[in-house]
CSV table of C-alpha atoms in Angstrom, one decimal:
chain,number,residue,atom,x,y,z
X,1,UNK,CA,16.5,-30.8,-24.1
X,2,UNK,CA,13.3,-29.1,-23.2
X,3,UNK,CA,11.2,-29.9,-20.3
X,4,UNK,CA,7.8,-28.4,-19.6
X,5,UNK,CA,7.1,-27.9,-15.8
X,6,UNK,CA,3.8,-28.3,-14.1
X,7,UNK,CA,1.5,-25.4,-14.5
X,8,UNK,CA,1.2,-22.8,-11.9
X,9,UNK,CA,-1.8,-23.4,-9.7
X,10,UNK,CA,-4.7,-21.1,-10.6
X,11,UNK,CA,-7.8,-19.9,-8.7
X,12,UNK,CA,-10.9,-22.0,-9.5
X,13,UNK,CA,-13.2,-19.1,-10.1
X,14,UNK,CA,-13.3,-15.3,-10.4
X,15,UNK,CA,-15.3,-15.2,-7.2
X,16,UNK,CA,-12.3,-16.7,-5.5
X,17,UNK,CA,-10.1,-14.0,-6.8
X,18,UNK,CA,-12.4,-11.2,-5.7
X,19,UNK,CA,-12.8,-12.7,-2.2
X,20,UNK,CA,-9.1,-13.2,-1.7
X,21,UNK,CA,-8.0,-9.9,-3.2
X,22,UNK,CA,-10.8,-7.9,-1.5
X,23,UNK,CA,-10.1,-9.8,1.7
X,24,UNK,CA,-6.4,-8.9,1.4
X,25,UNK,CA,-7.6,-5.3,1.6
X,26,UNK,CA,-10.4,-6.0,4.1
X,27,UNK,CA,-9.6,-7.1,7.6
X,28,UNK,CA,-7.2,-5.5,10.1
X,29,UNK,CA,-7.0,-2.3,8.1
X,30,UNK,CA,-10.8,-1.8,8.3
X,31,UNK,CA,-12.1,-3.5,11.3
X,32,UNK,CA,-9.2,-2.9,13.7
X,33,UNK,CA,-7.1,0.1,12.5
X,34,UNK,CA,-9.7,2.3,10.8
X,35,UNK,CA,-11.8,2.9,13.9
X,36,UNK,CA,-9.0,3.9,16.3
X,37,UNK,CA,-7.3,6.1,13.7
X,38,UNK,CA,-10.6,7.8,12.9
X,39,UNK,CA,-11.1,8.3,16.7
X,40,UNK,CA,-7.7,9.8,17.1
X,41,UNK,CA,-8.1,12.3,14.2
X,42,UNK,CA,-11.4,13.8,14.8
X,43,UNK,CA,-14.0,11.4,13.3
X,44,UNK,CA,-16.0,12.8,10.3
X,45,UNK,CA,-13.2,15.1,9.1
X,46,UNK,CA,-10.8,12.2,8.9
X,47,UNK,CA,-13.5,10.1,7.1
X,48,UNK,CA,-13.9,12.7,4.4
X,49,UNK,CA,-10.1,13.0,3.7
X,50,UNK,CA,-9.9,9.2,3.8
X,51,UNK,CA,-12.3,8.9,0.9
X,52,UNK,CA,-10.2,11.3,-1.2
X,53,UNK,CA,-7.0,9.4,-0.3
X,54,UNK,CA,-8.5,6.1,-1.3
X,55,UNK,CA,-9.3,7.5,-4.7
X,56,UNK,CA,-5.7,8.8,-5.0
X,57,UNK,CA,-4.3,5.3,-4.1
X,58,UNK,CA,-6.4,3.3,-6.6
X,59,UNK,CA,-4.0,3.9,-9.5
X,60,UNK,CA,-1.2,2.3,-7.4
X,61,UNK,CA,-3.3,-0.9,-7.1
X,62,UNK,CA,-4.0,-0.8,-10.8
X,63,UNK,CA,-0.2,-0.7,-11.4
X,64,UNK,CA,0.4,-3.6,-9.1
X,65,UNK,CA,-2.3,-5.7,-10.7
X,66,UNK,CA,-0.9,-4.8,-14.2
X,67,UNK,CA,2.6,-6.0,-13.2
X,68,UNK,CA,1.2,-9.2,-11.8
X,69,UNK,CA,-1.0,-10.0,-14.8
X,70,UNK,CA,1.7,-9.2,-17.3
X,71,UNK,CA,4.4,-11.4,-15.6
X,72,UNK,CA,2.2,-14.0,-13.9
X,73,UNK,CA,4.7,-13.8,-11.1
X,74,UNK,CA,5.1,-12.2,-7.7
X,75,UNK,CA,6.8,-8.7,-7.6
X,76,UNK,CA,10.2,-10.1,-6.8
X,77,UNK,CA,10.4,-12.1,-10.0
X,78,UNK,CA,8.2,-9.8,-12.1
X,79,UNK,CA,10.8,-7.0,-12.0
X,80,UNK,CA,13.3,-9.4,-13.6
X,81,UNK,CA,10.8,-10.7,-16.2
X,82,UNK,CA,9.5,-7.3,-17.3
X,83,UNK,CA,12.5,-5.1,-17.1
X,84,UNK,CA,13.9,-3.7,-20.4
X,85,UNK,CA,17.1,-5.5,-21.3
X,86,UNK,CA,20.1,-3.8,-19.9
X,87,UNK,CA,18.3,-2.2,-17.0
X,88,UNK,CA,18.7,-3.0,-13.3
X,89,UNK,CA,15.1,-3.1,-12.0
X,90,UNK,CA,15.6,-6.7,-10.8
X,91,UNK,CA,18.0,-5.4,-8.2
X,92,UNK,CA,15.1,-3.9,-6.3
X,93,UNK,CA,13.4,-7.3,-5.9
X,94,UNK,CA,14.8,-7.6,-2.4
X,95,UNK,CA,12.8,-4.6,-1.2
X,96,UNK,CA,9.6,-6.6,-1.8
X,97,UNK,CA,10.8,-9.5,0.2
X,98,UNK,CA,12.0,-7.3,3.1
X,99,UNK,CA,8.7,-5.3,3.1
X,100,UNK,CA,6.4,-8.3,2.9
X,101,UNK,CA,8.1,-10.1,5.8
X,102,UNK,CA,8.2,-7.0,7.9
X,103,UNK,CA,4.4,-6.8,7.3
X,104,UNK,CA,4.1,-10.4,8.3
X,105,UNK,CA,5.7,-9.8,11.6
X,106,UNK,CA,3.2,-7.1,12.3
X,107,UNK,CA,0.2,-9.1,11.1
X,108,UNK,CA,1.0,-12.3,13.1
X,109,UNK,CA,1.2,-10.3,16.3
X,110,UNK,CA,-2.3,-8.7,15.9
X,111,UNK,CA,-3.7,-11.9,14.5
X,112,UNK,CA,-2.4,-13.6,17.6
X,113,UNK,CA,-4.6,-11.2,19.7
X,114,UNK,CA,-7.6,-12.2,17.6
X,115,UNK,CA,-6.9,-15.9,17.9
X,116,UNK,CA,-6.7,-15.7,21.7
X,117,UNK,CA,-9.7,-13.5,21.9
X,118,UNK,CA,-11.6,-16.2,20.0
X,119,UNK,CA,-10.8,-18.5,22.9
X,120,UNK,CA,-11.8,-15.9,25.5
X,121,UNK,CA,-15.1,-15.3,23.9
X,122,UNK,CA,-15.8,-19.0,23.6
X,123,UNK,CA,-15.1,-19.6,27.2
X,124,UNK,CA,-17.1,-16.6,28.4
X,125,UNK,CA,-14.2,-14.7,29.9
X,126,UNK,CA,-15.9,-11.3,29.4
X,127,UNK,CA,-19.3,-12.3,30.7
X,128,UNK,CA,-20.3,-10.1,33.6
X,129,UNK,CA,-17.3,-7.8,33.4
X,130,UNK,CA,-18.0,-4.0,33.5
X,131,UNK,CA,-16.6,-1.9,30.7
X,132,UNK,CA,-13.6,-0.6,32.6
X,133,UNK,CA,-12.6,-4.2,33.6
X,134,UNK,CA,-12.6,-5.2,29.9
X,135,UNK,CA,-10.1,-2.4,29.3
X,136,UNK,CA,-7.9,-3.5,32.2
X,137,UNK,CA,-8.0,-7.1,30.9
X,138,UNK,CA,-6.7,-6.0,27.5
X,139,UNK,CA,-3.9,-4.0,29.2
X,140,UNK,CA,-2.8,-7.0,31.2
X,141,UNK,CA,-3.2,-9.3,28.2
X,142,UNK,CA,-0.8,-7.2,25.9
X,143,UNK,CA,1.6,-6.9,28.8
X,144,UNK,CA,2.1,-10.7,29.0
X,145,UNK,CA,5.0,-11.9,26.9
X,146,UNK,CA,3.8,-15.5,27.3
X,147,UNK,CA,0.4,-14.8,25.8
X,148,UNK,CA,1.8,-12.7,23.0
X,149,UNK,CA,4.2,-15.5,22.0
X,150,UNK,CA,1.4,-18.1,22.2
X,151,UNK,CA,-1.0,-16.0,20.1
X,152,UNK,CA,1.6,-15.3,17.4
X,153,UNK,CA,2.7,-18.9,17.3
X,154,UNK,CA,-0.9,-20.1,16.9
X,155,UNK,CA,-1.5,-17.5,14.2
X,156,UNK,CA,1.6,-18.7,12.2
X,157,UNK,CA,0.6,-22.4,12.5
X,158,UNK,CA,-3.0,-21.8,11.4
X,159,UNK,CA,-2.0,-19.7,8.4
X,160,UNK,CA,0.8,-22.1,7.4
X,161,UNK,CA,-1.6,-25.1,7.6
X,162,UNK,CA,-4.1,-23.5,5.2
X,163,UNK,CA,-1.4,-22.4,2.8
X,164,UNK,CA,0.0,-25.9,2.9
X,165,UNK,CA,-3.3,-27.2,1.4
X,166,UNK,CA,-2.7,-25.0,-1.6
X,167,UNK,CA,-4.4,-22.2,-3.4
X,168,UNK,CA,-7.7,-23.8,-4.4
X,169,UNK,CA,-8.1,-26.4,-1.6
X,170,UNK,CA,-6.8,-24.2,1.1
X,171,UNK,CA,-6.9,-20.4,0.7
X,172,UNK,CA,-9.7,-20.1,-1.8
X,173,UNK,CA,-12.0,-22.6,0.0
X,174,UNK,CA,-11.5,-20.9,3.4
X,175,UNK,CA,-12.2,-17.4,2.2
X,176,UNK,CA,-15.4,-18.6,0.5
X,177,UNK,CA,-16.6,-19.9,3.8
X,178,UNK,CA,-15.8,-16.8,5.8
X,179,UNK,CA,-18.9,-14.9,7.0
X,180,UNK,CA,-17.2,-11.8,8.5
X,181,UNK,CA,-19.2,-9.3,6.4
X,182,UNK,CA,-22.6,-10.8,7.5
X,183,UNK,CA,-21.6,-10.6,11.2
X,184,UNK,CA,-20.4,-7.0,10.7
X,185,UNK,CA,-23.8,-6.0,9.3
X,186,UNK,CA,-25.5,-7.7,12.3
X,187,UNK,CA,-23.3,-5.9,14.8
X,188,UNK,CA,-23.9,-2.5,13.0
X,189,UNK,CA,-27.7,-3.0,13.3
X,190,UNK,CA,-27.3,-3.8,17.0
X,191,UNK,CA,-25.1,-0.8,17.6
X,192,UNK,CA,-27.8,1.5,16.2
X,193,UNK,CA,-30.0,0.4,19.1
X,194,UNK,CA,-27.5,1.3,21.9
X,195,UNK,CA,-28.2,4.3,24.1
X,196,UNK,CA,-25.1,6.1,22.9
X,197,UNK,CA,-25.8,5.7,19.2
X,198,UNK,CA,-26.8,9.3,18.6
X,199,UNK,CA,-23.6,10.7,20.1
X,200,UNK,CA,-21.5,8.1,18.4
X,201,UNK,CA,-23.0,8.7,14.9
X,202,UNK,CA,-22.6,12.5,15.4
X,203,UNK,CA,-18.9,12.0,16.2
X,204,UNK,CA,-18.4,9.7,13.2
X,205,UNK,CA,-20.5,11.3,10.5
X,206,UNK,CA,-20.9,15.0,11.4
X,207,UNK,CA,-17.7,17.1,10.7
X,208,UNK,CA,-16.5,19.2,13.6
X,209,UNK,CA,-14.5,22.2,12.3
X,210,UNK,CA,-13.2,23.0,15.8
X,211,UNK,CA,-11.6,19.6,16.1
X,212,UNK,CA,-10.3,19.9,12.5
X,213,UNK,CA,-8.6,23.2,13.4
X,214,UNK,CA,-7.1,21.9,16.7
X,215,UNK,CA,-5.6,18.8,15.1
X,216,UNK,CA,-4.5,20.5,11.8
X,217,UNK,CA,-5.0,19.6,8.1
X,218,UNK,CA,-1.6,18.0,7.5
X,219,UNK,CA,-1.7,15.5,10.4
X,220,UNK,CA,-5.2,14.4,9.4
X,221,UNK,CA,-4.3,14.2,5.7
X,222,UNK,CA,-1.1,12.3,6.5
X,223,UNK,CA,-3.0,9.8,8.7
X,224,UNK,CA,-5.7,9.4,6.0
X,225,UNK,CA,-3.2,8.7,3.3
X,226,UNK,CA,-1.3,6.2,5.5
X,227,UNK,CA,-4.6,4.5,6.2
X,228,UNK,CA,-5.5,4.3,2.5
X,229,UNK,CA,-2.2,2.6,1.7
X,230,UNK,CA,-2.4,0.3,4.6
X,231,UNK,CA,-6.0,-0.8,4.2
X,232,UNK,CA,-5.7,-1.4,0.4
X,233,UNK,CA,-2.4,-3.3,1.0
X,234,UNK,CA,-0.5,-1.5,-1.7
X,235,UNK,CA,3.1,-0.2,-1.7
X,236,UNK,CA,5.0,-3.4,-1.0
X,237,UNK,CA,3.8,-5.5,-4.0
X,238,UNK,CA,1.4,-7.8,-2.2
X,239,UNK,CA,-1.4,-7.0,-4.6
X,240,UNK,CA,0.8,-7.9,-7.5
X,241,UNK,CA,0.5,-11.5,-6.4
X,242,UNK,CA,-3.3,-11.4,-6.8
X,243,UNK,CA,-3.0,-9.5,-10.1
X,244,UNK,CA,-1.1,-12.5,-11.4
X,245,UNK,CA,-4.3,-14.5,-11.3
X,246,UNK,CA,-6.5,-12.0,-13.2
X,247,UNK,CA,-7.5,-13.1,-16.7
X,248,UNK,CA,-7.1,-10.7,-19.6
X,249,UNK,CA,-10.8,-10.7,-20.1
X,250,UNK,CA,-11.4,-8.6,-17.0
X,251,UNK,CA,-10.7,-4.9,-16.7
X,252,UNK,CA,-8.1,-3.9,-14.1
X,253,UNK,CA,-9.8,-0.6,-13.2
X,254,UNK,CA,-13.1,-2.5,-12.8
X,255,UNK,CA,-11.5,-5.0,-10.4
X,256,UNK,CA,-9.8,-2.2,-8.4
X,257,UNK,CA,-13.1,-0.2,-8.2
X,258,UNK,CA,-14.8,-3.3,-6.7
X,259,UNK,CA,-12.1,-4.0,-4.2
X,260,UNK,CA,-11.8,-0.3,-3.1
X,261,UNK,CA,-15.6,-0.1,-2.8
X,262,UNK,CA,-15.7,-3.2,-0.6
X,263,UNK,CA,-12.9,-1.9,1.4
X,264,UNK,CA,-14.6,1.4,2.1
X,265,UNK,CA,-17.9,-0.2,2.8
X,266,UNK,CA,-16.4,-2.5,5.5
X,267,UNK,CA,-14.5,0.4,7.0
X,268,UNK,CA,-17.7,2.5,7.1
X,269,UNK,CA,-19.6,-0.4,8.8
X,270,UNK,CA,-16.8,-0.9,11.3
X,271,UNK,CA,-17.2,2.7,12.4
X,272,UNK,CA,-20.9,2.3,12.7
X,273,UNK,CA,-20.3,-0.6,15.1
X,274,UNK,CA,-17.5,0.9,17.2
X,275,UNK,CA,-18.4,4.5,17.9
X,276,UNK,CA,-22.0,4.0,19.2
X,277,UNK,CA,-20.4,1.4,21.5
X,278,UNK,CA,-17.7,3.9,22.7
X,279,UNK,CA,-20.3,6.5,23.8
X,280,UNK,CA,-22.5,3.8,25.3
X,281,UNK,CA,-19.9,2.0,27.4
X,282,UNK,CA,-17.6,5.0,28.2
X,283,UNK,CA,-14.7,4.0,26.0
X,284,UNK,CA,-12.8,6.9,24.6
X,285,UNK,CA,-12.7,6.9,20.8
X,286,UNK,CA,-9.0,7.8,20.7
X,287,UNK,CA,-8.0,4.9,23.0
X,288,UNK,CA,-5.7,3.5,20.3
X,289,UNK,CA,-4.9,0.0,19.1
X,290,UNK,CA,-7.0,-1.6,21.8
X,291,UNK,CA,-10.2,0.2,20.9
X,292,UNK,CA,-11.8,-2.8,19.0
X,293,UNK,CA,-10.6,-5.3,21.7
X,294,UNK,CA,-12.3,-3.2,24.4
X,295,UNK,CA,-15.4,-2.0,22.6
X,296,UNK,CA,-16.5,-5.3,20.9
X,297,UNK,CA,-16.5,-7.5,24.1
X,298,UNK,CA,-18.9,-4.9,25.6
X,299,UNK,CA,-21.1,-5.0,22.5
X,300,UNK,CA,-21.3,-8.8,22.6
X,301,UNK,CA,-22.0,-8.8,26.3
X,302,UNK,CA,-25.1,-6.6,25.6
X,303,UNK,CA,-26.4,-8.9,22.8
X,304,UNK,CA,-28.6,-12.0,23.1
X,305,UNK,CA,-26.3,-15.0,22.4
X,306,UNK,CA,-23.4,-12.5,22.4
X,307,UNK,CA,-21.0,-15.2,23.3
X,308,UNK,CA,-21.8,-17.1,20.1
X,309,UNK,CA,-21.6,-14.0,17.9
X,310,UNK,CA,-18.4,-12.9,19.5
X,311,UNK,CA,-16.7,-16.3,18.9
X,312,UNK,CA,-17.8,-16.4,15.3
X,313,UNK,CA,-16.6,-12.8,14.8
X,314,UNK,CA,-13.1,-13.5,16.0
X,315,UNK,CA,-12.9,-16.8,14.1
X,316,UNK,CA,-13.8,-15.1,10.8
X,317,UNK,CA,-11.4,-12.3,11.6
X,318,UNK,CA,-8.6,-14.8,12.1
X,319,UNK,CA,-9.3,-16.3,8.7
X,320,UNK,CA,-9.8,-13.0,7.0
X,321,UNK,CA,-6.4,-11.7,8.1
X,322,UNK,CA,-4.2,-14.6,9.1
X,323,UNK,CA,-4.8,-16.8,6.1
X,324,UNK,CA,-4.5,-14.1,3.5
X,325,UNK,CA,-1.5,-12.4,5.1
X,326,UNK,CA,0.3,-15.7,5.3
X,327,UNK,CA,-0.5,-16.5,1.6
X,328,UNK,CA,0.8,-13.2,0.4
X,329,UNK,CA,4.1,-13.7,2.3
X,330,UNK,CA,4.3,-17.4,1.4
X,331,UNK,CA,4.1,-16.7,-2.3
X,332,UNK,CA,6.7,-13.9,-2.0
X,333,UNK,CA,8.8,-16.3,-0.1
X,334,UNK,CA,8.6,-18.7,-3.1
X,335,UNK,CA,10.7,-16.1,-4.9
X,336,UNK,CA,13.6,-18.5,-5.3
X,337,UNK,CA,11.3,-21.6,-5.6
X,338,UNK,CA,7.9,-21.8,-7.3
X,339,UNK,CA,7.9,-18.7,-9.4
X,340,UNK,CA,11.5,-19.2,-10.5
X,341,UNK,CA,10.9,-22.7,-11.9
X,342,UNK,CA,7.2,-22.5,-12.8
X,343,UNK,CA,6.4,-20.2,-15.7
X,344,UNK,CA,3.2,-18.6,-17.0
X,345,UNK,CA,1.2,-20.2,-19.7
X,346,UNK,CA,2.8,-18.2,-22.5
X,347,UNK,CA,6.2,-19.6,-21.8
X,348,UNK,CA,8.0,-22.9,-21.2
X,349,UNK,CA,11.1,-23.3,-19.1
X,350,UNK,CA,14.3,-24.7,-20.6
X,351,UNK,CA,16.0,-27.2,-18.2
X,352,UNK,CA,19.7,-27.0,-18.8
X,353,UNK,CA,21.9,-29.8,-17.5
X,354,UNK,CA,25.3,-28.9,-16.2
X,355,UNK,CA,28.4,-30.7,-14.8
X,356,UNK,CA,27.4,-29.9,-11.2
X,357,UNK,CA,23.8,-31.1,-11.7
X,358,UNK,CA,22.1,-27.7,-11.6
X,359,UNK,CA,19.2,-27.5,-13.9
X,360,UNK,CA,17.6,-24.1,-13.3
X,361,UNK,CA,18.4,-21.1,-15.5
X,362,UNK,CA,19.2,-18.9,-12.6
X,363,UNK,CA,21.5,-21.6,-11.1
X,364,UNK,CA,23.6,-22.5,-14.2
X,365,UNK,CA,27.2,-22.1,-13.3
X,366,UNK,CA,29.0,-24.5,-15.6
X,367,UNK,CA,29.5,-25.0,-19.4
X,368,UNK,CA,26.5,-23.1,-20.8
X,369,UNK,CA,25.0,-24.8,-23.9
X,370,UNK,CA,24.8,-23.2,-27.3
X,371,UNK,CA,21.5,-21.8,-28.5
X,372,UNK,CA,19.8,-22.1,-31.9
X,373,UNK,CA,16.9,-19.8,-32.9
X,374,UNK,CA,14.4,-21.0,-35.3
X,375,UNK,CA,12.4,-18.1,-36.8
X,376,UNK,CA,9.7,-16.7,-34.6
X,377,UNK,CA,6.5,-15.1,-35.9
X,378,UNK,CA,7.4,-11.6,-37.0
X,379,UNK,CA,10.1,-10.0,-39.1
X,380,UNK,CA,13.1,-10.8,-36.8
X,381,UNK,CA,14.2,-13.8,-34.7
X,382,UNK,CA,13.8,-13.8,-30.9
X,383,UNK,CA,16.6,-12.2,-29.0
X,384,UNK,CA,19.1,-14.7,-27.5
X,385,UNK,CA,20.9,-14.3,-24.2
X,386,UNK,CA,24.7,-14.4,-24.5
X,387,UNK,CA,26.0,-17.9,-23.7
X,388,UNK,CA,29.3,-18.1,-22.0
X,389,UNK,CA,31.5,-20.9,-20.7
X,390,UNK,CA,32.4,-18.8,-17.7
X,391,UNK,CA,30.7,-19.2,-14.3
X,392,UNK,CA,27.9,-16.7,-14.9
X,393,UNK,CA,24.4,-17.1,-13.8
X,394,UNK,CA,21.6,-16.0,-16.0
X,395,UNK,CA,19.2,-13.4,-14.6
X,396,UNK,CA,15.4,-14.2,-14.4
X,397,UNK,CA,14.8,-11.8,-17.3
X,398,UNK,CA,17.1,-13.9,-19.5
X,399,UNK,CA,14.7,-16.9,-19.3
X,400,UNK,CA,14.1,-18.3,-22.7
X,401,UNK,CA,10.8,-18.2,-24.5
X,402,UNK,CA,9.4,-21.5,-25.8
X,403,UNK,CA,10.8,-20.9,-29.3
X,404,UNK,CA,14.4,-21.3,-28.0
X,405,UNK,CA,16.0,-24.7,-28.2
X,406,UNK,CA,18.9,-25.9,-26.1
X,407,UNK,CA,21.5,-28.2,-27.8
X,408,UNK,CA,23.6,-30.4,-25.5
X,409,UNK,CA,26.0,-33.2,-26.1
X,410,UNK,CA,24.1,-35.4,-23.7
């Protein structure tokens, strides 16, 4: 018999897609990682190479979107759905799962810092602290195993709670409420008024050939290319998930241009915030991963109502990174669940009863049914997977189109 499953949940609007997919690329990569990598590799010279590398990486995002839209699945299942018959592309699906969960371990750690810094800003922990004391606080903070565990646990719980609400009611609704971009613009305007703004802008926007020669072209180019892949979230199939929600009425290159443009704009603004603050408060631009967590509290301390702005900033950063990172990994984790039993609009699943009660194509292990093939549109009937009475599971790519009919004795 044939049973049509519930439709895969879709985004409510194109705005939701743009905010989620752009937000997947915008967050830790721009606001946290971009400033300290730029500081380590010479400022303006790195920025110029980063622009070139982003243009080079854009075709990779187009490919991931194309795979997602064609299959309406995450990358793990898409390789099985789209592979030519007889090929082994589905065997690489595990790489996506391993990569995405490795990324999640990294994201939950940094998001844990952000969650705890939200509390510290709210309670006024940094009020009255001199710049060097803020740096020492960050060092003791990251050296505490208890605080690291607490922050990561809270990050996982918050992200999981939003994902539990679903795509439209949870993830899409949260990202529409986030005001991270507005706060970044406000902080950039404030940083322009700091005493060290001229020196910071010169370091950030004026190429220094002496620094370029001392560091070397290949280290800078390698760091810029790594940053481009990281900040656009490509290479592990995470953008394939968001591509599965793109309608065929929209151009993939156009969507990628919008996302890449937003990504670069936020990175540029983050530099305008951080580097004037570095030269104002005596924070070295090449300090490393703690640069944002040392420079920003000093900026907020110099602002009117800085405690409020700082709290809002870290709250929105938590949503921008934690929620979207968890959603990407949750959907990839549904590899053996949602996407394997819920098919795109163009297809219907065939539920096959068996002696042991299994009813999913991938799980069929007993007496496989026989198939009949009424004529499809076109000159030849649809291809039929081989049906065997042996204990052989069908691969995801062998899932039947809607025109196949299962005959059973039940």
